[in-house]
mmCIF file of N, CA, C and O in Angstrom:
data_model
loop_
_atom_site.group_PDB
_atom_site.id
_atom_site.type_symbol
_atom_site.label_atom_id
_atom_site.label_comp_id
_atom_site.label_asym_id
_atom_site.label_seq_id
_atom_site.Cartn_x
_atom_site.Cartn_y
_atom_site.Cartn_z
ATOM 1 N N MET A 1 -24.420 -12.602 17.067
ATOM 2 C CA MET A 1 -24.681 -11.375 17.582
ATOM 3 C C MET A 1 -25.604 -10.702 16.364
ATOM 4 O O MET A 1 -25.462 -10.912 14.857
ATOM 5 N N ALA A 2 -26.711 -10.831 16.592
ATOM 6 C CA ALA A 2 -27.827 -10.121 15.658
ATOM 7 C C ALA A 2 -27.910 -8.590 15.248
ATOM 8 O O ALA A 2 -28.410 -8.762 13.655
ATOM 9 N N ALA A 3 -27.162 -7.935 15.839
ATOM 10 C CA ALA A 3 -27.296 -6.838 15.565
ATOM 11 C C ALA A 3 -26.207 -6.338 14.956
ATOM 12 O O ALA A 3 -25.256 -6.981 14.797
ATOM 13 N N LEU A 4 -26.509 -5.203 13.821
ATOM 14 C CA LEU A 4 -25.432 -4.725 13.172
ATOM 15 C C LEU A 4 -24.375 -3.953 13.287
ATOM 16 O O LEU A 4 -24.917 -2.965 14.093
ATOM 17 N N VAL A 5 -23.207 -4.093 12.769
ATOM 18 C CA VAL A 5 -22.546 -3.122 13.338
ATOM 19 C C VAL A 5 -22.645 -1.877 12.081
ATOM 20 O O VAL A 5 -22.375 -2.461 11.112
ATOM 21 N N MET A 6 -22.571 -0.727 12.972
ATOM 22 C CA MET A 6 -22.969 0.429 11.772
ATOM 23 C C MET A 6 -21.540 1.226 11.538
ATOM 24 O O MET A 6 -21.833 2.111 10.470
ATOM 25 N N TYR A 7 -20.673 1.163 12.482
ATOM 26 C CA TYR A 7 -19.712 2.117 12.319
ATOM 27 C C TYR A 7 -18.388 1.067 12.548
ATOM 28 O O TYR A 7 -18.088 0.148 13.142
ATOM 29 N N LEU A 8 -17.307 1.657 11.878
ATOM 30 C CA LEU A 8 -15.942 1.010 11.754
ATOM 31 C C LEU A 8 -15.131 2.193 11.703
ATOM 32 O O LEU A 8 -15.086 3.307 11.276
ATOM 33 N N CYS A 9 -14.103 2.323 12.746
ATOM 34 C CA CYS A 9 -13.334 3.207 12.969
ATOM 35 C C CYS A 9 -12.150 3.002 11.948
ATOM 36 O O CYS A 9 -11.537 1.825 12.054
ATOM 37 N N ILE A 10 -11.757 4.514 11.503
ATOM 38 C CA ILE A 10 -10.756 4.473 10.345
ATOM 39 C C ILE A 10 -9.723 5.199 10.668
ATOM 40 O O ILE A 10 -9.141 5.949 10.027
ATOM 41 N N ALA A 11 -9.780 5.180 12.037
ATOM 42 C CA ALA A 11 -8.431 6.486 12.151
ATOM 43 C C ALA A 11 -6.805 5.719 11.919
ATOM 44 O O ALA A 11 -6.878 4.680 12.388
ATOM 45 N N PRO A 12 -6.105 6.459 11.387
ATOM 46 C CA PRO A 12 -4.700 5.792 10.877
ATOM 47 C C PRO A 12 -3.868 5.135 12.063
ATOM 48 O O PRO A 12 -3.622 4.157 11.927
ATOM 49 N N ASP A 13 -4.302 5.554 13.003
ATOM 50 C CA ASP A 13 -3.331 5.272 14.376
ATOM 51 C C ASP A 13 -4.176 4.145 14.973
ATOM 52 O O ASP A 13 -3.776 3.369 16.056
ATOM 53 N N HIS A 14 -5.477 3.815 14.315
ATOM 54 C CA HIS A 14 -6.276 2.485 15.290
ATOM 55 C C HIS A 14 -6.175 1.551 14.218
ATOM 56 O O HIS A 14 -6.499 0.551 14.126
ATOM 57 N N ALA A 15 -5.597 1.606 13.000
ATOM 58 C CA ALA A 15 -5.568 0.683 11.962
ATOM 59 C C ALA A 15 -4.438 -0.790 12.365
ATOM 60 O O ALA A 15 -3.627 0.018 13.081
ATOM 61 N N THR A 16 -5.101 -1.501 12.080
ATOM 62 C CA THR A 16 -4.139 -2.798 12.159
ATOM 63 C C THR A 16 -4.523 -3.849 11.087
ATOM 64 O O THR A 16 -5.425 -4.069 10.298
ATOM 65 N N GLU A 17 -3.261 -4.592 10.453
ATOM 66 C CA GLU A 17 -3.675 -5.354 9.617
ATOM 67 C C GLU A 17 -4.511 -6.614 10.029
ATOM 68 O O GLU A 17 -5.231 -6.975 9.206
ATOM 69 N N LYS A 18 -4.269 -6.837 11.400
ATOM 70 C CA LYS A 18 -5.470 -8.452 11.817
ATOM 71 C C LYS A 18 -6.392 -7.905 13.048
ATOM 72 O O LYS A 18 -6.215 -7.223 13.712
ATOM 73 N N LEU A 19 -7.708 -7.922 12.342
ATOM 74 C CA LEU A 19 -8.658 -7.589 13.438
ATOM 75 C C LEU A 19 -9.308 -8.757 14.492
ATOM 76 O O LEU A 19 -9.566 -9.845 13.979
ATOM 77 N N GLU A 20 -8.588 -8.724 15.230
ATOM 78 C CA GLU A 20 -8.745 -10.043 16.558
ATOM 79 C C GLU A 20 -9.851 -9.707 17.483
ATOM 80 O O GLU A 20 -10.209 -8.604 17.976
ATOM 81 N N ARG A 21 -10.825 -10.927 17.335
ATOM 82 C CA ARG A 21 -12.260 -11.133 18.238
ATOM 83 C C ARG A 21 -11.657 -10.466 19.891
ATOM 84 O O ARG A 21 -12.663 -10.213 20.763
ATOM 85 N N GLY A 22 -10.335 -11.097 20.174
ATOM 86 C CA GLY A 22 -10.176 -11.145 21.635
ATOM 87 C C GLY A 22 -9.845 -9.732 22.080
ATOM 88 O O GLY A 22 -10.014 -9.357 23.365
ATOM 89 N N LYS A 23 -9.713 -8.519 21.289
ATOM 90 C CA LYS A 23 -9.515 -7.300 22.030
ATOM 91 C C LYS A 23 -10.889 -6.799 22.109
ATOM 92 O O LYS A 23 -11.952 -6.829 21.635
ATOM 93 N N GLN A 24 -11.071 -5.938 22.959
ATOM 94 C CA GLN A 24 -12.309 -5.253 23.428
ATOM 95 C C GLN A 24 -12.544 -4.061 22.244
ATOM 96 O O GLN A 24 -12.332 -3.031 22.476
ATOM 97 N N ASN A 25 -12.729 -4.462 20.976
ATOM 98 C CA ASN A 25 -13.305 -3.485 19.692
ATOM 99 C C ASN A 25 -14.185 -3.320 19.334
ATOM 100 O O ASN A 25 -14.884 -2.264 19.049
ATOM 101 N N LEU A 26 -15.364 -3.818 20.143
ATOM 102 C CA LEU A 26 -16.957 -3.460 20.207
ATOM 103 C C LEU A 26 -17.389 -2.243 21.090
ATOM 104 O O LEU A 26 -17.080 -2.457 22.429
ATOM 105 N N THR A 27 -18.051 -1.279 20.462
ATOM 106 C CA THR A 27 -18.648 -0.291 21.383
ATOM 107 C C THR A 27 -19.833 0.169 20.788
ATOM 108 O O THR A 27 -20.310 -0.605 19.874
ATOM 109 N N ILE A 28 -20.216 1.412 21.316
ATOM 110 C CA ILE A 28 -21.482 2.096 21.256
ATOM 111 C C ILE A 28 -20.908 3.401 20.491
ATOM 112 O O ILE A 28 -20.283 4.217 21.007
ATOM 113 N N HIS A 29 -21.771 3.777 19.356
ATOM 114 C CA HIS A 29 -21.518 5.161 18.412
ATOM 115 C C HIS A 29 -23.079 5.424 18.421
ATOM 116 O O HIS A 29 -23.200 4.628 17.464
ATOM 117 N N GLN A 30 -23.495 6.455 18.582
ATOM 118 C CA GLN A 30 -24.514 6.937 18.312
ATOM 119 C C GLN A 30 -25.776 5.977 18.329
ATOM 120 O O GLN A 30 -26.392 5.758 17.636
ATOM 121 N N LYS A 31 -25.918 5.615 19.490
ATOM 122 C CA LYS A 31 -26.957 4.602 19.529
ATOM 123 C C LYS A 31 -26.880 2.899 18.943
ATOM 124 O O LYS A 31 -27.483 2.118 18.837
ATOM 125 N N HIS A 32 -25.577 2.900 18.097
ATOM 126 C CA HIS A 32 -25.810 1.814 17.348
ATOM 127 C C HIS A 32 -23.943 0.972 17.557
ATOM 128 O O HIS A 32 -23.344 1.617 18.099
ATOM 129 N N TRP A 33 -24.152 -0.237 17.390
ATOM 130 C CA TRP A 33 -22.799 -1.037 17.456
ATOM 131 C C TRP A 33 -21.600 -0.329 16.416
ATOM 132 O O TRP A 33 -22.149 -0.141 15.459
ATOM 133 N N ALA A 34 -20.330 -0.578 17.197
ATOM 134 C CA ALA A 34 -19.104 0.195 16.098
ATOM 135 C C ALA A 34 -18.147 -0.937 16.705
ATOM 136 O O ALA A 34 -18.443 -1.344 17.982
ATOM 137 N N VAL A 35 -16.961 -0.518 16.149
ATOM 138 C CA VAL A 35 -15.946 -1.382 16.031
ATOM 139 C C VAL A 35 -14.523 -0.503 16.185
ATOM 140 O O VAL A 35 -14.523 0.041 15.007
ATOM 141 N N CYS A 36 -13.625 -0.493 16.787
ATOM 142 C CA CYS A 36 -12.402 0.050 16.542
ATOM 143 C C CYS A 36 -11.344 -1.209 16.248
ATOM 144 O O CYS A 36 -11.332 -1.964 17.633
ATOM 145 N N PRO A 37 -10.841 -1.249 15.103
ATOM 146 C CA PRO A 37 -9.851 -2.364 15.016
ATOM 147 C C PRO A 37 -8.746 -2.652 16.394
ATOM 148 O O PRO A 37 -8.465 -3.649 16.851
ATOM 149 N N ALA A 38 -8.673 -1.424 16.642
ATOM 150 C CA ALA A 38 -7.048 -0.978 17.711
ATOM 151 C C ALA A 38 -7.962 -1.593 19.151
ATOM 152 O O ALA A 38 -7.159 -1.488 20.155
ATOM 153 N N GLY A 39 -8.982 -1.755 19.406
ATOM 154 C CA GLY A 39 -9.688 -1.487 20.275
ATOM 155 C C GLY A 39 -9.354 -0.615 21.745
ATOM 156 O O GLY A 39 -9.576 -0.681 22.676
ATOM 157 N N LEU A 40 -9.371 0.585 21.028
ATOM 158 C CA LEU A 40 -9.011 1.962 21.788
ATOM 159 C C LEU A 40 -10.109 2.637 22.241
ATOM 160 O O LEU A 40 -11.388 2.259 21.539
ATOM 161 N N ALA A 41 -10.337 3.006 23.553
ATOM 162 C CA ALA A 41 -11.520 4.163 23.758
ATOM 163 C C ALA A 41 -11.596 5.187 23.108
ATOM 164 O O ALA A 41 -12.857 5.668 22.965
ATOM 165 N N ASP A 42 -10.719 5.909 22.659
ATOM 166 C CA ASP A 42 -10.616 7.348 22.203
ATOM 167 C C ASP A 42 -10.019 7.659 20.879
ATOM 168 O O ASP A 42 -9.245 6.838 20.730
ATOM 169 N N GLY A 43 -10.536 8.952 20.581
ATOM 170 C CA GLY A 43 -9.882 9.219 19.014
ATOM 171 C C GLY A 43 -10.030 8.524 18.023
ATOM 172 O O GLY A 43 -9.350 8.658 17.005
ATOM 173 N N HIS A 44 -11.204 8.185 17.998
ATOM 174 C CA HIS A 44 -11.740 7.261 16.544
ATOM 175 C C HIS A 44 -12.119 8.248 15.635
ATOM 176 O O HIS A 44 -12.656 9.471 15.835
ATOM 177 N N VAL A 45 -12.277 7.923 14.232
ATOM 178 C CA VAL A 45 -12.963 8.784 13.339
ATOM 179 C C VAL A 45 -13.755 7.681 12.562
ATOM 180 O O VAL A 45 -13.627 6.569 11.991
ATOM 181 N N TRP A 46 -14.953 7.469 12.589
ATOM 182 C CA TRP A 46 -15.889 6.584 12.414
ATOM 183 C C TRP A 46 -16.417 7.002 11.171
ATOM 184 O O TRP A 46 -16.781 7.630 10.300
ATOM 185 N N LYS A 47 -16.486 5.529 10.420
ATOM 186 C CA LYS A 47 -17.197 5.368 8.683
ATOM 187 C C LYS A 47 -18.255 4.410 8.907
ATOM 188 O O LYS A 47 -18.201 3.414 9.617
ATOM 189 N N GLU A 48 -19.228 5.068 8.423
ATOM 190 C CA GLU A 48 -20.556 4.411 8.302
ATOM 191 C C GLU A 48 -20.428 2.682 7.449
ATOM 192 O O GLU A 48 -19.682 3.040 6.421
ATOM 193 N N THR A 49 -20.746 1.498 7.856
ATOM 194 C CA THR A 49 -20.484 0.308 7.422
ATOM 195 C C THR A 49 -22.227 0.319 6.491
ATOM 196 O O THR A 49 -22.126 -0.668 5.698
ATOM 197 N N GLN A 50 -23.063 0.920 6.521
ATOM 198 C CA GLN A 50 -24.117 0.339 5.923
ATOM 199 C C GLN A 50 -24.941 -0.970 6.543
ATOM 200 O O GLN A 50 -25.761 -1.303 6.259
ATOM 201 N N GLY A 51 -24.294 -1.406 7.343
ATOM 202 C CA GLY A 51 -24.758 -2.493 8.444
ATOM 203 C C GLY A 51 -24.284 -3.562 8.186
ATOM 204 O O GLY A 51 -24.363 -4.264 6.783
ATOM 205 N N ILE A 52 -23.459 -4.529 8.988
ATOM 206 C CA ILE A 52 -22.730 -5.551 8.482
ATOM 207 C C ILE A 52 -22.613 -6.763 10.024
ATOM 208 O O ILE A 52 -22.529 -5.915 11.060
ATOM 209 N N ARG A 53 -22.615 -7.384 9.347
ATOM 210 C CA ARG A 53 -23.019 -8.727 10.660
ATOM 211 C C ARG A 53 -21.631 -8.437 11.409
ATOM 212 O O ARG A 53 -20.408 -8.291 10.572
ATOM 213 N N TYR A 54 -21.161 -8.900 12.647
ATOM 214 C CA TYR A 54 -20.070 -8.869 13.689
ATOM 215 C C TYR A 54 -19.197 -9.700 12.847
ATOM 216 O O TYR A 54 -17.952 -9.339 12.432
ATOM 217 N N ASP A 55 -19.399 -11.021 12.656
ATOM 218 C CA ASP A 55 -18.793 -12.025 11.673
ATOM 219 C C ASP A 55 -18.004 -11.814 10.592
ATOM 220 O O ASP A 55 -17.325 -11.793 10.235
ATOM 221 N N ASP A 56 -19.235 -11.202 9.760
ATOM 222 C CA ASP A 56 -18.861 -11.036 8.367
ATOM 223 C C ASP A 56 -18.124 -9.801 8.174
ATOM 224 O O ASP A 56 -17.210 -9.644 7.470
ATOM 225 N N LEU A 57 -17.814 -8.801 9.653
ATOM 226 C CA LEU A 57 -16.998 -7.541 9.490
ATOM 227 C C LEU A 57 -15.799 -8.398 9.446
ATOM 228 O O LEU A 57 -14.277 -8.078 8.829
ATOM 229 N N PHE A 58 -15.357 -9.646 10.335
ATOM 230 C CA PHE A 58 -14.092 -9.999 10.408
ATOM 231 C C PHE A 58 -13.403 -10.686 9.297
ATOM 232 O O PHE A 58 -12.214 -10.677 8.751
ATOM 233 N N ALA A 59 -14.365 -11.471 8.475
ATOM 234 C CA ALA A 59 -14.096 -12.117 7.013
ATOM 235 C C ALA A 59 -14.010 -11.288 5.823
ATOM 236 O O ALA A 59 -12.798 -10.990 5.429
ATOM 237 N N LYS A 60 -14.667 -9.900 6.264
ATOM 238 C CA LYS A 60 -14.323 -8.973 5.157
ATOM 239 C C LYS A 60 -12.919 -8.398 5.624
ATOM 240 O O LYS A 60 -12.155 -7.697 4.372
ATOM 241 N N TRP A 61 -12.654 -7.622 6.810
ATOM 242 C CA TRP A 61 -11.396 -7.038 7.042
ATOM 243 C C TRP A 61 -10.091 -8.213 6.334
ATOM 244 O O TRP A 61 -9.210 -7.848 6.070
ATOM 245 N N ALA A 62 -10.242 -9.759 6.736
ATOM 246 C CA ALA A 62 -9.370 -10.731 6.304
ATOM 247 C C ALA A 62 -8.776 -10.267 4.634
ATOM 248 O O ALA A 62 -7.619 -10.541 4.656
ATOM 249 N N VAL A 63 -10.117 -10.251 3.960
ATOM 250 C CA VAL A 63 -10.027 -10.037 2.792
ATOM 251 C C VAL A 63 -9.101 -9.056 2.473
ATOM 252 O O VAL A 63 -8.094 -9.215 1.325
ATOM 253 N N GLU A 64 -9.548 -7.850 2.706
ATOM 254 C CA GLU A 64 -9.049 -6.437 2.246
ATOM 255 C C GLU A 64 -7.479 -6.584 2.780
ATOM 256 O O GLU A 64 -7.271 -5.758 2.195
ATOM 257 N N HIS A 65 -7.491 -6.930 3.656
ATOM 258 C CA HIS A 65 -5.893 -6.670 4.611
ATOM 259 C C HIS A 65 -5.250 -7.911 4.618
ATOM 260 O O HIS A 65 -3.964 -7.962 5.069
ATOM 261 N N SER A 66 -5.621 -8.917 3.707
ATOM 262 C CA SER A 66 -4.289 -9.743 3.051
ATOM 263 C C SER A 66 -3.218 -9.537 2.415
ATOM 264 O O SER A 66 -3.384 -8.705 1.261
ATOM 265 N N PRO A 67 -2.175 -10.039 2.687
ATOM 266 C CA PRO A 67 -1.177 -9.994 1.847
ATOM 267 C C PRO A 67 -1.172 -9.996 0.379
ATOM 268 O O PRO A 67 -1.913 -10.894 0.073
ATOM 269 N N SER A 68 -0.375 -9.158 -0.214
ATOM 270 C CA SER A 68 -0.343 -9.294 -1.622
ATOM 271 C C SER A 68 0.247 -10.614 -2.424
ATOM 272 O O SER A 68 1.511 -10.887 -1.558
ATOM 273 N N THR A 69 -0.487 -11.304 -2.975
ATOM 274 C CA THR A 69 0.711 -12.450 -3.988
ATOM 275 C C THR A 69 1.150 -12.236 -4.780
ATOM 276 O O THR A 69 0.844 -11.439 -5.820
#
């Protein structure tokens, strides 16, 4: 995917420890790509990402949500 994801949903009830590609989590917000971790259609709280590639978003999510050792 060449276009950047510009928004990530941070709504507490949409949070998930594992961001899965199989869910329908990619959507449009204000004419830009956006991702909701839970793949829900409504109730979003959007946070700007400053632009991140879709694949990089998954890698970053995995690091930020990995169990502490």
